[in-house]
Amino acid sequence: MAGLTLARTDGGRRHAVARSLARHRSPAVPRRARQLAVCAVSTVAVTLPAGILGAASAQAAVSARHELASGWTALTLQNGWTNSPFGTSAAAAHTISGIVHLKGAIATTGSNPVPFTLPTAFRPAQAVFVPVDLCNATNGRLQIEPTGAVTAQAEGGAFSNAACFTSLDGVSFAKSATSFTPLTMQNGWFNSPFGTSAPAVRTISGIVHLKGAIATSGTNPVPFTLPAGFRPVSVVFVQVDLCTATNGRLQIEPTGVITVEAEGGAFGNAACFTSLDGVSFAP
């Protein structure tokens, strides 16, 4: 309130000075003098106490932050899930060039694994599985259906890790295959297990994005080779989700050859299911 009072008082003084100048100004006062008088009034207007200037700067900073976050849509949690454990931000979604990004973190004291349903604008055309970080840095994933229903799953079925803490930061996936280039499978690998989409690749603003999922009944860990336009200059390693929410990775060579590797050497988890959704890298 003190800042508001000072602003009103100073404003009143500014108008009083202007009126005084107007009453006492002679018609013969030169134009240059009148300009100096206006400058004097302007000086009164801008010479404000530091506290007022600080408050104005703070308000401007808050406005800038709000503007920065304006593209995000808050997600409505359900089934007892709550936002922002451990000082994190609230759950939200944003689409950039066809890629849906999530942010924030959630938790629950209950046992229902469905924390929210994505609004229509953020729903994938087919089922998506993306890795997430859980309590104590354990591994988990989100299963996202075309209906928008999202299920949090923990490696080894340890749902308490998901309930304690599920981070949405870094989660991304392609809504559809629009503008993506299909990938040709090899060595016995096949497309779209568990209702997922076919593997494909696209470059957006210099970043290569993969989508879809794959599986194999064989033992060869090389499912495909990236086309020349999507290959990295140096070797790339990126995390992927495997069967039953176990952890895996893709090793991507400059030749485009991709190898799927499973945590602990358990290749059966990769063969059963390897999700490419959410994979991205700078070539």
CSV table of C-alpha atoms in Angstrom, one decimal:
chain,number,residue,atom,x,y,z
A,1,MET,CA,0.0,0.0,0.0
A,2,ALA,CA,2.9,2.4,0.7
A,3,GLY,CA,4.0,2.2,-2.9
A,4,LEU,CA,0.6,2.9,-4.1
A,5,THR,CA,0.3,6.0,-1.9
A,6,LEU,CA,3.6,7.3,-3.0
A,7,ALA,CA,2.6,6.9,-6.7
A,8,ARG,CA,-0.6,8.8,-6.2
A,9,THR,CA,1.1,11.6,-4.3
A,10,ASP,CA,3.8,12.0,-6.9
A,11,GLY,CA,1.3,12.0,-9.6
A,12,GLY,CA,-0.7,14.7,-7.9
A,13,ARG,CA,2.5,16.8,-7.5
A,14,ARG,CA,3.3,16.3,-11.2
A,15,HIS,CA,-0.1,17.6,-12.3
A,16,ALA,CA,0.2,20.5,-9.9
A,17,VAL,CA,3.5,21.6,-11.4
A,18,ALA,CA,2.0,21.4,-14.8
A,19,ARG,CA,-1.0,23.5,-13.8
A,20,SER,CA,1.3,26.1,-12.1
A,21,LEU,CA,3.4,26.4,-15.2
A,22,ALA,CA,0.3,26.8,-17.4
A,23,ARG,CA,-1.2,29.6,-15.1
A,24,HIS,CA,2.0,31.6,-14.9
A,25,ARG,CA,3.3,31.1,-18.5
A,26,SER,CA,3.2,34.4,-20.5
A,27,PRO,CA,2.2,34.3,-24.1
A,28,ALA,CA,5.6,35.8,-24.8
A,29,VAL,CA,7.5,32.9,-23.2
A,30,PRO,CA,9.7,31.5,-26.0
A,31,ARG,CA,9.1,28.0,-27.3
A,32,ARG,CA,12.4,26.8,-26.0
A,33,ALA,CA,11.5,27.8,-22.4
A,34,ARG,CA,8.2,25.9,-22.7
A,35,GLN,CA,10.1,22.9,-23.8
A,36,LEU,CA,12.4,23.1,-20.8
A,37,ALA,CA,9.3,23.4,-18.5
A,38,VAL,CA,7.9,20.2,-20.0
A,39,CYS,CA,11.3,18.5,-19.4
A,40,ALA,CA,11.1,19.6,-15.8
A,41,VAL,CA,7.7,18.0,-15.4
A,42,SER,CA,9.0,14.8,-17.0
A,43,THR,CA,11.9,14.7,-14.6
A,44,VAL,CA,9.4,14.8,-11.7
A,45,ALA,CA,7.5,12.0,-13.2
A,46,VAL,CA,10.6,9.7,-13.6
A,47,THR,CA,12.5,10.5,-10.4
A,48,LEU,CA,10.6,8.0,-8.3
A,49,PRO,CA,11.7,6.4,-5.1
A,50,ALA,CA,13.8,3.2,-5.6
A,51,GLY,CA,11.2,1.1,-3.9
A,52,ILE,CA,8.6,2.0,-6.5
A,53,LEU,CA,11.0,1.3,-9.3
A,54,GLY,CA,11.9,-2.1,-7.7
A,55,ALA,CA,8.3,-3.0,-7.4
A,56,ALA,CA,7.7,-2.1,-11.1
A,57,SER,CA,10.7,-4.2,-12.2
A,58,ALA,CA,9.5,-7.1,-10.1
A,59,GLN,CA,6.0,-6.9,-11.7
A,60,ALA,CA,7.6,-6.8,-15.1
A,61,ALA,CA,9.6,-9.9,-14.3
A,62,VAL,CA,6.5,-11.7,-13.1
A,63,SER,CA,4.7,-10.7,-16.3
A,64,ALA,CA,7.6,-12.0,-18.4
A,65,ARG,CA,7.5,-15.4,-16.6
A,66,HIS,CA,3.7,-15.7,-17.2
A,67,GLU,CA,4.2,-14.8,-20.8
A,68,LEU,CA,6.9,-17.5,-21.1
A,69,ALA,CA,4.6,-20.1,-19.6
A,70,SER,CA,1.5,-19.0,-21.6
A,71,GLY,CA,2.0,-21.8,-24.2
A,72,TRP,CA,1.5,-24.5,-21.6
A,73,THR,CA,-1.8,-26.2,-20.7
A,74,ALA,CA,-2.3,-27.2,-17.1
A,75,LEU,CA,-3.2,-30.9,-16.7
A,76,THR,CA,-6.1,-31.8,-14.4
A,77,LEU,CA,-5.1,-34.6,-12.0
A,78,GLN,CA,-7.4,-37.3,-10.9
A,79,ASN,CA,-7.7,-40.4,-8.7
A,80,GLY,CA,-5.9,-38.8,-5.8
A,81,TRP,CA,-2.8,-37.6,-7.6
A,82,THR,CA,-1.3,-34.3,-6.7
A,83,ASN,CA,1.1,-31.8,-8.2
A,84,SER,CA,4.6,-30.5,-7.5
A,85,PRO,CA,6.2,-33.0,-5.0
A,86,PHE,CA,9.7,-31.9,-3.8
A,87,GLY,CA,9.3,-28.4,-5.1
A,88,THR,CA,8.7,-29.3,-8.7
A,89,SER,CA,6.3,-27.6,-11.0
A,90,ALA,CA,2.7,-28.6,-11.8
A,91,ALA,CA,1.8,-31.0,-14.6
A,92,ALA,CA,1.4,-29.3,-18.0
A,93,ALA,CA,1.5,-30.0,-21.7
A,94,HIS,CA,2.6,-28.1,-24.8
A,95,THR,CA,2.8,-29.0,-28.5
A,96,ILE,CA,5.7,-27.7,-30.6
A,97,SER,CA,5.9,-28.7,-34.3
A,98,GLY,CA,3.8,-31.8,-33.8
A,99,ILE,CA,5.7,-33.0,-30.7
A,100,VAL,CA,3.9,-33.0,-27.4
A,101,HIS,CA,6.0,-32.1,-24.4
A,102,LEU,CA,5.1,-32.6,-20.8
A,103,LYS,CA,6.5,-30.9,-17.7
A,104,GLY,CA,6.2,-31.0,-13.9
A,105,ALA,CA,5.9,-33.9,-11.5
A,106,ILE,CA,3.2,-35.7,-9.6
A,107,ALA,CA,2.6,-38.1,-6.7
A,108,THR,CA,-0.1,-39.9,-4.9
A,109,THR,CA,-0.9,-41.7,-1.6
A,110,GLY,CA,-3.3,-44.0,-3.4
A,111,SER,CA,-3.0,-47.0,-5.6
A,112,ASN,CA,-4.7,-45.9,-8.8
A,113,PRO,CA,-2.1,-45.7,-11.6
A,114,VAL,CA,-4.0,-43.2,-13.8
A,115,PRO,CA,-3.0,-39.7,-12.8
A,116,PHE,CA,-4.6,-37.7,-15.6
A,117,THR,CA,-6.2,-37.8,-19.1
A,118,LEU,CA,-4.6,-35.7,-21.8
A,119,PRO,CA,-6.9,-33.1,-23.4
A,120,THR,CA,-7.8,-33.9,-27.0
A,121,ALA,CA,-5.2,-31.6,-28.5
A,122,PHE,CA,-2.4,-33.6,-27.0
A,123,ARG,CA,-3.5,-37.2,-27.6
A,124,PRO,CA,-1.4,-39.6,-29.8
A,125,ALA,CA,-2.9,-41.3,-32.8
A,126,GLN,CA,-1.7,-44.7,-31.4
A,127,ALA,CA,-0.5,-46.0,-28.0
A,128,VAL,CA,2.8,-44.4,-26.8
A,129,PHE,CA,5.2,-45.6,-24.1
A,130,VAL,CA,7.8,-43.1,-22.8
A,131,PRO,CA,10.4,-43.5,-20.0
A,132,VAL,CA,10.1,-41.4,-16.8
A,133,ASP,CA,12.0,-40.9,-13.6
A,134,LEU,CA,10.5,-42.3,-10.4
A,135,CYS,CA,11.3,-42.1,-6.7
A,136,ASN,CA,15.0,-42.8,-5.7
A,137,ALA,CA,15.9,-42.5,-9.4
A,138,THR,CA,14.2,-45.8,-10.2
A,139,ASN,CA,12.9,-46.4,-13.7
A,140,GLY,CA,9.3,-46.1,-14.9
A,141,ARG,CA,7.2,-45.2,-17.9
A,142,LEU,CA,4.0,-43.6,-19.0
A,143,GLN,CA,1.6,-45.6,-21.2
A,144,ILE,CA,-0.5,-43.0,-23.2
A,145,GLU,CA,-3.5,-44.2,-25.1
A,146,PRO,CA,-5.3,-42.5,-28.0
A,147,THR,CA,-8.1,-41.8,-25.6
A,148,GLY,CA,-5.7,-39.6,-23.6
A,149,ALA,CA,-5.7,-41.9,-20.6
A,150,VAL,CA,-2.2,-41.9,-19.0
A,151,THR,CA,-1.0,-44.8,-16.8
A,152,ALA,CA,2.2,-44.6,-14.7
A,153,GLN,CA,4.1,-47.9,-14.5
A,154,ALA,CA,7.2,-48.8,-12.4
A,155,GLU,CA,9.9,-51.2,-13.3
A,156,GLY,CA,9.4,-54.5,-11.6
A,157,GLY,CA,5.8,-53.6,-10.7
A,158,ALA,CA,7.0,-51.5,-7.7
A,159,PHE,CA,4.1,-49.0,-8.0
A,160,SER,CA,5.2,-47.3,-4.7
A,161,ASN,CA,8.1,-45.7,-6.6
A,162,ALA,CA,5.7,-44.1,-9.1
A,163,ALA,CA,3.3,-43.1,-6.3
A,164,CYS,CA,6.1,-41.4,-4.3
A,165,PHE,CA,7.3,-39.4,-7.3
A,166,THR,CA,6.8,-39.4,-11.0
A,167,SER,CA,8.6,-36.8,-13.1
A,168,LEU,CA,7.0,-35.6,-16.3
A,169,ASP,CA,10.0,-33.4,-17.2
A,170,GLY,CA,11.6,-34.3,-20.4
A,171,VAL,CA,8.7,-36.5,-21.6
A,172,SER,CA,7.9,-36.0,-25.3
A,173,PHE,CA,6.2,-37.9,-28.1
A,174,ALA,CA,4.9,-37.3,-31.7
A,175,LYS,CA,1.2,-37.0,-32.0
A,176,SER,CA,1.1,-38.6,-35.4
A,177,ALA,CA,3.4,-39.8,-38.3
A,178,THR,CA,2.7,-36.6,-40.3
A,179,SER,CA,6.0,-35.5,-41.9
A,180,PHE,CA,7.9,-38.5,-40.5
A,181,THR,CA,10.0,-40.9,-42.7
A,182,PRO,CA,9.2,-44.6,-42.2
A,183,LEU,CA,12.1,-46.8,-41.1
A,184,THR,CA,12.8,-50.2,-42.8
A,185,MET,CA,13.1,-53.0,-40.3
A,186,GLN,CA,15.8,-55.7,-40.7
A,187,ASN,CA,17.2,-58.8,-39.0
A,188,GLY,CA,13.8,-60.1,-38.0
A,189,TRP,CA,12.5,-57.0,-36.2
A,190,PHE,CA,8.9,-56.0,-36.8
A,191,ASN,CA,6.6,-53.0,-36.2
A,192,SER,CA,3.9,-51.9,-33.8
A,193,PRO,CA,3.7,-54.3,-30.9
A,194,PHE,CA,1.0,-53.7,-28.3
A,195,GLY,CA,-1.0,-51.3,-30.5
A,196,THR,CA,1.9,-48.8,-31.0
A,197,SER,CA,2.8,-47.0,-34.2
A,198,ALA,CA,5.3,-48.0,-36.8
A,199,PRO,CA,8.9,-46.7,-36.4
A,200,ALA,CA,9.6,-43.5,-38.2
A,201,VAL,CA,12.0,-40.5,-38.0
A,202,ARG,CA,11.8,-36.7,-38.5
A,203,THR,CA,14.1,-33.7,-38.1
A,204,ILE,CA,12.6,-30.7,-36.4
A,205,SER,CA,14.8,-27.5,-36.0
A,206,GLY,CA,18.0,-29.6,-36.2
A,207,ILE,CA,16.9,-32.3,-33.7
A,208,VAL,CA,16.2,-35.8,-34.9
A,209,HIS,CA,13.0,-37.4,-33.4
A,210,LEU,CA,12.0,-41.0,-33.5
A,211,LYS,CA,8.6,-42.5,-32.9
A,212,GLY,CA,6.8,-45.9,-32.8
A,213,ALA,CA,7.9,-49.2,-31.3
A,214,ILE,CA,9.5,-52.5,-32.4
A,215,ALA,CA,10.0,-56.1,-31.3
A,216,THR,CA,11.7,-59.3,-32.5
A,217,SER,CA,11.5,-63.1,-31.9
A,218,GLY,CA,15.2,-63.3,-32.8
A,219,THR,CA,18.5,-62.4,-31.1
A,220,ASN,CA,20.0,-59.8,-33.5
A,221,PRO,CA,20.2,-56.4,-31.7
A,222,VAL,CA,20.3,-54.3,-34.9
A,223,PRO,CA,16.7,-53.4,-35.8
A,224,PHE,CA,17.3,-50.8,-38.6
A,225,THR,CA,19.7,-48.3,-40.1
A,226,LEU,CA,18.9,-44.6,-40.1
A,227,PRO,CA,18.7,-43.0,-43.6
A,228,ALA,CA,21.7,-40.7,-44.4
A,229,GLY,CA,19.8,-37.5,-43.6
A,230,PHE,CA,19.2,-38.5,-40.0
A,231,ARG,CA,22.6,-39.9,-38.9
A,232,PRO,CA,24.7,-38.3,-36.2
A,233,VAL,CA,28.3,-37.1,-36.7
A,234,SER,CA,29.4,-38.9,-33.5
A,235,VAL,CA,28.1,-42.0,-31.7
A,236,VAL,CA,24.9,-41.3,-29.8
A,237,PHE,CA,23.4,-43.2,-26.8
A,238,VAL,CA,19.8,-42.5,-25.9
A,239,GLN,CA,17.5,-44.1,-23.3
A,240,VAL,CA,14.5,-46.2,-24.4
A,241,ASP,CA,11.7,-48.0,-22.6
A,242,LEU,CA,11.7,-51.8,-22.9
A,243,CYS,CA,9.3,-54.6,-21.9
A,244,THR,CA,7.7,-54.3,-18.4
A,245,ALA,CA,9.1,-50.7,-18.0
A,246,THR,CA,12.7,-51.9,-17.8
A,247,ASN,CA,15.5,-49.7,-18.9
A,248,GLY,CA,17.3,-49.8,-22.2
A,249,ARG,CA,19.1,-47.7,-24.8
A,250,LEU,CA,19.9,-47.2,-28.5
A,251,GLN,CA,23.5,-47.0,-29.6
A,252,ILE,CA,23.4,-44.9,-32.9
A,253,GLU,CA,26.5,-44.9,-35.1
A,254,PRO,CA,27.5,-42.3,-37.6
A,255,THR,CA,26.9,-45.0,-40.2
A,256,GLY,CA,23.2,-45.0,-39.1
A,257,VAL,CA,23.4,-48.5,-37.7
A,258,ILE,CA,21.3,-48.7,-34.5
A,259,THR,CA,21.9,-51.3,-31.7
A,260,VAL,CA,19.3,-52.0,-29.0
A,261,GLU,CA,20.9,-52.7,-25.6
A,262,ALA,CA,19.1,-53.8,-22.4
A,263,GLU,CA,20.0,-53.1,-18.8
A,264,GLY,CA,22.0,-55.9,-17.3
A,265,GLY,CA,22.3,-57.6,-20.7
A,266,ALA,CA,18.7,-58.9,-20.5
A,267,PHE,CA,18.1,-58.8,-24.3
A,268,GLY,CA,14.8,-60.5,-23.8
A,269,ASN,CA,13.3,-57.2,-22.5
A,270,ALA,CA,14.4,-55.5,-25.7
A,271,ALA,CA,13.2,-58.2,-28.0
A,272,CYS,CA,9.8,-58.3,-26.3
A,273,PHE,CA,9.3,-54.5,-26.7
A,274,THR,CA,11.4,-51.5,-27.5
A,275,SER,CA,9.7,-48.1,-27.7
A,276,LEU,CA,11.2,-45.4,-29.9
A,277,ASP,CA,8.7,-42.7,-28.6
A,278,GLY,CA,10.4,-39.8,-27.0
A,279,VAL,CA,13.9,-40.5,-28.5
A,280,SER,CA,15.6,-37.4,-29.8
A,281,PHE,CA,19.2,-36.3,-30.4
A,282,ALA,CA,21.2,-33.6,-32.1
A,283,PRO,CA,22.9,-35.1,-35.2
